Coordinates of C-alpha atoms in Angstrom, one line a residue:
M1 CA -29.5 27.4 -0.2
A2 CA -26.5 26.1 -2.1
R3 CA -24.0 24.4 0.1
P4 CA -20.2 25.1 -0.1
V5 CA -18.2 22.4 -1.9
F6 CA -14.6 21.6 -1.4
I7 CA -11.8 19.6 -3.0
V8 CA -10.0 17.8 -0.2
D9 CA -7.4 15.7 -2.0
G10 CA -6.5 14.1 -5.3
S11 CA -3.8 12.2 -7.2
R12 CA -2.9 11.1 -10.7
T13 CA -0.7 8.7 -12.5
P14 CA 2.3 9.7 -14.5
F15 CA 1.2 10.5 -18.0
L16 CA 2.8 7.9 -20.3
K17 CA 3.4 8.7 -23.9
A18 CA 1.8 6.2 -26.4
R19 CA 4.5 4.5 -28.4
S20 CA 4.2 1.2 -30.3
G21 CA 1.1 -0.8 -29.4
P22 CA -1.0 -0.8 -26.3
G23 CA 0.6 0.6 -23.2
P24 CA 0.9 -1.3 -19.9
F25 CA -2.4 -0.1 -18.4
T26 CA -6.0 -0.1 -19.5
P27 CA -8.3 2.8 -18.5
V28 CA -9.4 1.1 -15.3
D29 CA -5.9 -0.1 -14.5
L30 CA -4.8 3.6 -14.6
A31 CA -7.7 4.6 -12.4
L32 CA -6.6 2.0 -9.8
Q33 CA -3.0 3.0 -9.9
C34 CA -3.7 6.4 -8.5
G35 CA -7.0 5.6 -6.8
R36 CA -5.6 3.0 -4.4
P37 CA -2.9 5.3 -2.7
L38 CA -5.4 8.2 -2.7
L39 CA -8.0 6.2 -0.8
A40 CA -5.4 4.5 1.4
R41 CA -4.3 7.8 3.0
Q42 CA -7.8 9.0 3.9
P43 CA -9.2 8.8 7.4
F44 CA -12.4 7.2 6.2
S45 CA -13.4 4.0 4.5
P46 CA -13.7 3.8 0.7
T47 CA -17.3 2.8 1.2
D48 CA -18.1 6.2 2.8
F49 CA -18.4 7.8 -0.6
D50 CA -21.9 8.5 -2.0
Q51 CA -20.9 8.1 -5.7
V52 CA -18.1 7.6 -8.1
I53 CA -18.0 9.6 -11.3
L54 CA -15.4 9.0 -13.9
G55 CA -14.7 10.6 -17.3
C56 CA -13.5 8.4 -20.1
V57 CA -13.8 8.7 -23.9
N58 CA -12.0 5.7 -25.3
V59 CA -13.8 3.0 -23.3
I60 CA -12.5 -0.4 -24.2
A61 CA -14.8 -3.4 -24.7
D62 CA -13.6 -5.3 -21.6
E63 CA -14.4 -2.3 -19.2
M64 CA -17.9 -1.1 -20.0
N65 CA -18.8 1.7 -17.5
P66 CA -15.2 1.9 -16.2
A67 CA -16.4 4.0 -13.3
R68 CA -18.3 1.0 -11.9
V69 CA -15.5 -1.4 -12.7
A70 CA -13.0 0.9 -11.0
A71 CA -15.2 1.4 -7.9
L72 CA -15.6 -2.3 -7.4
R73 CA -11.9 -3.0 -7.9
L74 CA -11.1 -0.2 -5.4
G75 CA -13.1 -1.9 -2.8
M76 CA -15.8 0.7 -2.6
G77 CA -18.6 -1.8 -2.1
E78 CA -21.3 -3.4 -4.2
D79 CA -23.8 -0.8 -3.4
M80 CA -21.6 2.1 -4.7
V81 CA -23.3 4.0 -7.5
A82 CA -20.8 4.7 -10.2
F83 CA -21.2 6.1 -13.7
T84 CA -19.0 7.3 -16.6
V85 CA -19.3 10.7 -18.3
Q86 CA -18.1 11.6 -21.8
I87 CA -17.8 15.1 -23.2
N88 CA -14.6 14.6 -25.1
C89 CA -11.7 16.7 -23.7
G90 CA -13.9 18.0 -20.9
S91 CA -14.9 14.5 -19.5
G92 CA -12.5 14.7 -16.5
M93 CA -13.8 18.2 -15.5
Q94 CA -17.4 17.1 -16.1
S95 CA -17.0 14.5 -13.5
I96 CA -15.9 17.1 -10.9
D97 CA -18.7 19.5 -12.1
T98 CA -21.3 16.8 -11.7
A99 CA -20.1 16.0 -8.3
Y100 CA -20.0 19.7 -7.4
R101 CA -23.6 20.1 -8.4
Y102 CA -24.8 17.0 -6.6
I103 CA -23.1 18.1 -3.4
R104 CA -24.1 21.8 -3.7
E105 CA -27.8 20.9 -4.0
G106 CA -27.6 18.5 -1.0
H107 CA -28.0 15.2 -2.9
A108 CA -24.6 13.9 -1.8
D109 CA -21.8 14.7 0.7
M110 CA -18.7 13.0 -0.7
I111 CA -17.9 11.9 -4.3
L112 CA -14.9 10.5 -5.9
A113 CA -14.6 12.2 -9.3
G114 CA -12.0 11.4 -11.9
G115 CA -10.9 10.9 -15.4
T116 CA -9.0 8.1 -17.2
E117 CA -7.8 7.4 -20.7
A118 CA -5.5 4.9 -22.4
L119 CA -5.2 6.3 -25.9
S120 CA -2.6 3.6 -26.7
H121 CA -5.5 1.1 -26.4
A122 CA -7.6 2.9 -29.1
P123 CA -8.8 0.1 -31.4
L124 CA -8.2 -0.5 -35.1
V125 CA -11.6 -0.5 -36.9
W126 CA -12.7 -2.5 -39.9
P127 CA -14.0 -0.5 -42.9
N128 CA -17.7 -0.8 -43.4
S129 CA -17.1 -2.7 -46.6
G130 CA -15.1 -5.3 -44.6
V131 CA -17.9 -5.5 -42.0
R132 CA -20.5 -6.2 -44.7
W133 CA -18.3 -8.9 -46.2
F134 CA -17.9 -10.6 -42.9
A135 CA -21.6 -10.3 -42.3
G136 CA -22.3 -11.9 -45.6
L137 CA -19.9 -14.7 -45.0
A138 CA -21.4 -15.4 -41.5
T139 CA -25.0 -15.5 -42.7
A140 CA -24.4 -17.5 -45.9
K141 CA -26.3 -20.8 -45.8
G142 CA -24.5 -23.9 -47.1
V143 CA -21.1 -24.6 -48.5
A144 CA -21.8 -23.2 -51.9
A145 CA -23.1 -19.9 -50.6
K146 CA -20.2 -19.6 -48.2
L147 CA -17.7 -20.1 -51.0
A148 CA -19.5 -17.6 -53.1
A149 CA -19.4 -15.1 -50.3
A150 CA -15.7 -15.8 -49.6
F151 CA -14.8 -15.1 -53.2
K152 CA -16.2 -11.6 -52.9
L153 CA -13.3 -10.7 -50.6
R154 CA -11.2 -7.7 -51.7
P155 CA -7.9 -6.7 -50.1
R156 CA -9.3 -3.2 -49.2
Y157 CA -11.9 -4.9 -47.0
L158 CA -9.1 -5.9 -44.6
K159 CA -7.4 -2.6 -44.4
P160 CA -8.0 -1.4 -40.8
I161 CA -8.9 2.2 -39.9
I162 CA -7.1 3.9 -37.0
G163 CA -9.9 4.5 -34.6
L164 CA -8.1 7.3 -32.8
E165 CA -7.6 9.2 -36.0
R166 CA -11.3 9.1 -36.7
G167 CA -12.1 10.0 -33.1
L168 CA -10.0 13.1 -33.4
T169 CA -11.8 14.2 -36.5
D170 CA -14.9 16.4 -36.1
P171 CA -17.9 14.6 -37.8
I172 CA -19.6 17.9 -38.7
T173 CA -16.7 19.9 -40.3
D174 CA -14.5 16.8 -41.1
L175 CA -11.6 18.8 -39.7
N176 CA -9.3 17.0 -37.4
M177 CA -8.4 18.8 -34.2
G178 CA -5.0 20.0 -35.5
Q179 CA -6.7 21.6 -38.4
T180 CA -9.1 23.5 -36.1
A181 CA -6.0 24.8 -34.3
E182 CA -4.7 26.0 -37.7
V183 CA -7.9 27.9 -38.2
V184 CA -7.6 29.6 -34.8
G185 CA -4.0 30.5 -35.5
H186 CA -4.9 32.0 -38.9
L187 CA -7.7 34.1 -37.4
F188 CA -5.4 35.7 -34.8
G189 CA -2.1 35.8 -36.8
I190 CA -0.2 33.3 -34.6
T191 CA 3.2 32.5 -36.1
R192 CA 5.1 29.3 -36.2
A193 CA 7.9 30.9 -34.1
Q194 CA 5.4 31.9 -31.4
S195 CA 4.0 28.4 -31.2
D196 CA 7.4 26.7 -31.1
A197 CA 8.6 29.1 -28.4
Y198 CA 5.5 28.4 -26.3
A199 CA 5.9 24.6 -26.7
A200 CA 9.6 24.8 -25.6
E201 CA 8.6 26.8 -22.6
S202 CA 6.0 24.2 -21.6
H203 CA 8.7 21.5 -21.6
R204 CA 11.1 23.7 -19.6
R205 CA 8.4 24.4 -17.0
L206 CA 7.4 20.8 -16.5
A207 CA 11.1 19.7 -16.3
H208 CA 11.6 22.3 -13.6
A209 CA 8.5 21.2 -11.7
Q210 CA 9.7 17.6 -11.8
G211 CA 13.2 18.5 -10.6
A212 CA 12.0 20.8 -7.9
G213 CA 9.6 18.2 -6.5
F214 CA 6.5 20.3 -7.2
L215 CA 4.6 17.2 -8.4
K216 CA 5.3 15.2 -5.2
G217 CA 2.1 14.1 -3.6
E218 CA 0.2 14.7 -6.9
V219 CA 1.8 12.0 -9.1
E220 CA 1.7 8.4 -7.8
T221 CA 4.1 5.8 -9.0
A222 CA 2.4 3.2 -11.2
F223 CA 3.4 -0.5 -11.2
S224 CA 2.7 -2.7 -14.2
R225 CA 2.1 -6.4 -14.0
D226 CA 5.5 -7.2 -15.4
G227 CA 7.2 -5.5 -12.4
K228 CA 8.1 -2.2 -14.1
F229 CA 7.4 1.1 -12.4
F230 CA 6.6 4.5 -13.8
D231 CA 7.2 7.6 -11.6
H232 CA 7.1 10.6 -13.9
D233 CA 5.5 12.1 -17.0
D234 CA 7.7 10.6 -19.7
G235 CA 6.9 12.8 -22.6
V236 CA 8.9 15.8 -21.3
R237 CA 11.8 17.0 -23.4
P238 CA 13.7 19.5 -21.3
D239 CA 16.2 20.1 -24.1
S240 CA 13.5 21.4 -26.5
T241 CA 14.1 24.9 -27.9
A242 CA 12.2 27.0 -30.4
E243 CA 15.1 26.4 -32.8
T244 CA 15.0 22.6 -32.6
L245 CA 11.2 22.6 -32.8
A246 CA 11.3 24.8 -35.9
K247 CA 12.9 21.9 -37.8
L248 CA 9.8 19.8 -37.6
R249 CA 7.4 19.7 -40.5
P250 CA 3.7 20.8 -40.2
V251 CA 1.5 17.8 -39.7
F252 CA -1.9 18.9 -40.9
E253 CA -1.5 21.7 -43.4
R254 CA 1.7 21.3 -45.4
P255 CA 3.8 23.2 -46.2
W256 CA 2.6 26.4 -44.6
G257 CA 0.9 25.2 -41.4
Q258 CA 1.8 26.1 -37.9
V259 CA 0.9 22.9 -36.0
T260 CA 3.6 20.2 -35.7
A261 CA 4.1 17.2 -33.5
G262 CA 6.4 19.4 -31.4
N263 CA 3.9 22.1 -30.5
S264 CA 0.9 19.8 -30.1
S265 CA -0.3 17.9 -27.1
Q266 CA 1.0 14.3 -26.9
I267 CA -1.0 11.1 -27.3
T268 CA -0.8 9.8 -23.8
D269 CA -2.2 7.4 -21.2
G270 CA -3.1 8.6 -17.7
A271 CA -5.7 8.9 -14.9
S272 CA -6.6 11.4 -12.2
W273 CA -9.0 11.6 -9.2
V274 CA -10.1 14.3 -6.8
I275 CA -12.2 13.9 -3.7
V276 CA -15.1 16.4 -3.7
A277 CA -16.9 17.0 -0.3
S278 CA -19.5 19.1 1.5
D279 CA -18.8 21.0 4.6
A280 CA -20.7 18.3 6.5
A281 CA -18.3 15.6 5.2
V282 CA -15.3 17.8 6.0
A283 CA -16.5 18.2 9.6
K284 CA -17.5 14.5 10.0
H285 CA -14.2 13.1 8.8
R286 CA -12.0 16.0 10.1
L287 CA -10.7 16.7 6.6
T288 CA -8.6 19.7 5.6
P289 CA -9.9 21.2 2.3
K290 CA -7.4 22.3 -0.3
A291 CA -9.7 24.6 -2.1
A292 CA -13.4 25.5 -2.7
I293 CA -15.2 25.1 -6.0
V294 CA -17.0 28.4 -6.6
D295 CA -18.7 28.1 -10.0
S296 CA -18.4 26.4 -13.4
H297 CA -19.6 27.2 -16.9
W298 CA -19.9 25.3 -20.2
A299 CA -20.1 26.9 -23.6
A300 CA -20.6 25.9 -27.2
L301 CA -19.2 27.4 -30.5
D302 CA -18.5 26.5 -34.1
P303 CA -16.6 23.2 -34.1
S304 CA -14.1 24.5 -36.7
I305 CA -12.8 27.0 -34.0
M306 CA -13.3 24.7 -31.0
G307 CA -9.9 25.9 -29.7
L308 CA -11.5 29.1 -28.5
G309 CA -13.7 27.1 -26.1
P310 CA -11.7 28.5 -23.0
V311 CA -12.6 32.1 -24.1
M312 CA -16.2 31.3 -24.6
S313 CA -16.6 29.4 -21.3
A314 CA -14.3 31.3 -18.9
T315 CA -15.5 34.8 -19.9
P316 CA -19.1 34.3 -18.8
L317 CA -17.9 32.5 -15.7
L318 CA -15.9 35.5 -14.7
Q319 CA -18.7 37.9 -15.5
R320 CA -21.2 36.0 -13.4
N321 CA -18.9 36.3 -10.5
D322 CA -18.0 40.0 -11.0
L323 CA -14.4 39.2 -11.9
T324 CA -12.0 40.2 -14.7
I325 CA -9.0 38.4 -16.1
R326 CA -6.8 40.4 -13.8
D327 CA -8.6 39.1 -10.7
V328 CA -7.4 35.5 -11.4
D329 CA -4.1 34.7 -9.9
T330 CA -3.5 31.3 -11.5
W331 CA -4.7 29.8 -14.7
E332 CA -4.6 26.3 -16.1
L333 CA -5.6 26.3 -19.8
N334 CA -5.2 22.9 -21.3
E335 CA -2.6 22.9 -24.0
A336 CA -4.2 21.1 -26.8
F337 CA -2.0 23.0 -29.2
A338 CA 0.3 25.9 -28.7
T339 CA -1.3 27.8 -31.6
Q340 CA -4.7 27.3 -29.9
V341 CA -3.6 28.5 -26.5
L342 CA -2.0 31.6 -28.0
G343 CA -5.1 32.1 -30.1
C344 CA -7.2 32.2 -26.9
L345 CA -4.8 34.8 -25.3
A346 CA -5.0 36.9 -28.4
A347 CA -8.8 36.7 -28.5
W348 CA -9.0 38.0 -24.9
N349 CA -6.7 40.9 -25.8
D350 CA -8.5 41.7 -29.1
D351 CA -10.9 44.7 -28.8
K352 CA -13.0 43.9 -31.8
F353 CA -13.4 40.2 -30.8
C354 CA -14.3 41.0 -27.3
R355 CA -16.9 43.6 -28.3
E356 CA -18.5 41.7 -31.1
I357 CA -18.3 38.1 -29.9
L358 CA -18.1 38.3 -26.1
G359 CA -20.3 41.4 -25.7
L360 CA -17.7 43.2 -23.6
D361 CA -17.0 47.0 -23.6
G362 CA -13.5 46.3 -24.9
A363 CA -10.6 43.9 -24.7
A364 CA -10.8 41.6 -21.7
G365 CA -7.1 42.0 -21.2
E366 CA -3.8 40.1 -21.3
I367 CA -3.1 37.1 -19.1
D368 CA 0.3 37.3 -17.5
R369 CA 2.2 34.2 -18.8
E370 CA 3.7 33.8 -15.3
R371 CA 0.2 33.0 -14.1
L372 CA -0.6 30.6 -16.9
N373 CA 0.3 26.9 -16.8
V374 CA 3.0 27.6 -14.3
D375 CA 4.3 24.0 -14.4
G376 CA 3.8 23.2 -18.1
G377 CA 0.9 21.5 -19.7
A378 CA -0.3 19.0 -22.2
I379 CA 2.3 19.8 -24.8
S380 CA 5.0 18.5 -22.4
L381 CA 3.1 16.0 -20.3
G382 CA 0.4 14.8 -22.7
H383 CA -3.4 14.9 -23.2
P384 CA -5.2 11.7 -22.3
V385 CA -8.5 13.1 -23.4
G386 CA -10.9 11.9 -20.7
T387 CA -8.4 12.7 -18.0
S388 CA -7.0 16.2 -18.8
G389 CA -9.9 18.2 -17.4
N390 CA -9.5 16.5 -14.1
R391 CA -5.8 16.9 -14.1
I392 CA -5.9 20.7 -14.7
V393 CA -8.3 21.2 -11.8
L394 CA -6.1 19.0 -9.5
H395 CA -2.9 20.7 -10.5
L396 CA -4.5 24.2 -10.2
V397 CA -5.5 23.5 -6.6
N398 CA -2.0 22.2 -5.8
A399 CA -0.2 25.1 -7.6
M400 CA -2.4 27.7 -5.9
K401 CA -1.6 26.2 -2.5
R402 CA 2.2 26.2 -3.3
L403 CA 2.2 29.7 -4.6
G404 CA -0.2 31.1 -2.0
T405 CA -2.6 32.5 -4.5
R406 CA -6.3 33.1 -3.8
R407 CA -8.2 32.5 -7.0
G408 CA -7.8 30.2 -10.0
V409 CA -9.5 29.2 -13.2
A410 CA -9.1 25.8 -15.0
T411 CA -10.4 25.8 -18.6
E412 CA -10.2 23.8 -21.8
C413 CA -11.2 23.6 -25.4
I414 CA -13.3 20.5 -26.2
G415 CA -13.6 18.7 -29.5
G416 CA -16.9 19.2 -31.2
G417 CA -17.0 22.9 -30.5
L418 CA -17.3 23.2 -26.7
G419 CA -15.5 24.8 -23.8
G420 CA -15.5 24.3 -20.0
A421 CA -14.2 26.4 -17.1
M422 CA -14.2 26.1 -13.3
L423 CA -13.5 28.8 -10.8
I424 CA -11.5 27.7 -7.7
E425 CA -10.7 29.7 -4.5
A426 CA -8.3 29.0 -1.8
V427 CA -9.6 28.2 1.7

């Protein structure tokens, strides 16, 4: 029989907006900044875990398999099995889901599951023509051959490509992620004013959560090697309004597009961990679970409308558990783009879409905005790709505990045409 699986604790770093050049932390640095205080407050040794699973998309050359590097630097022992998972925006949730399944089936009792991403460290990439020129120069034999190869150099060979820009472009449709949000917005008639109003509200909610201390115990202060400290998500703009955001130009589809820098998620660095445990581990270490993982579901769809991934993944998850949208008290839907979030809400409330695409008897219903992303989301705090899926689960658990709600869903769209959803219940 499947065993119950619990989330007993978790923490994350502040999400730091990428500015000019690489930020103060690599992916593993970030994982350590929130991992050390998390492990230090536990009543057991770091070596008591069975595994470490870490989501990361932008792995840097000096930290291959960052899960293993982080586990060793966290003092978890040389015999600690640790591996990295990658499913784009879902990587941080995939780490939790993999841990959940290992524990549920009896293959482990306690796993440290996380996500980390330093998008500011995304590399510049040489064009293929430049790589071929360097290869020809390196393999040329003799002075004459090397001179001949050198004279073939063209300025365009040395023009670097922004790796992050290519990474955020779908290789099948050749649409970047912002363009896919434009497609979703067009399908459901989302207006620019609606997107800007949603984005402004995200900033207001995060600013309120920070001021009210709602993130205390979730966000750990990070200390860089030059002595600076970072204690809050620094991309929040509490003075944002729909009117000020309306002044920004569309980024992807000018002049008529809906998606701007102001109503999109921010390019950000950050990490997050949760401790996933069986009932046996809870009893052995006398732990107090925060919530139980009930179920999860992954779905796939046309990459050009990847923003509808939450609809395609959360709907079957609810159906399998005999639940409706109205049965969910608290939602965390990752805010890749305001237009995309609003498109998901519109899809669930669209009779034709729900009948023809989801196979329902009619519209699934309307999600109460007071139950959705109650403390803001990626538009205001950022979207470090490999981390966000972990953060939304961690924050969902904490928000449910604070609000006294019983049932929650964390869900996200995933680049490449995927979606992930996880059902959480209070204990």
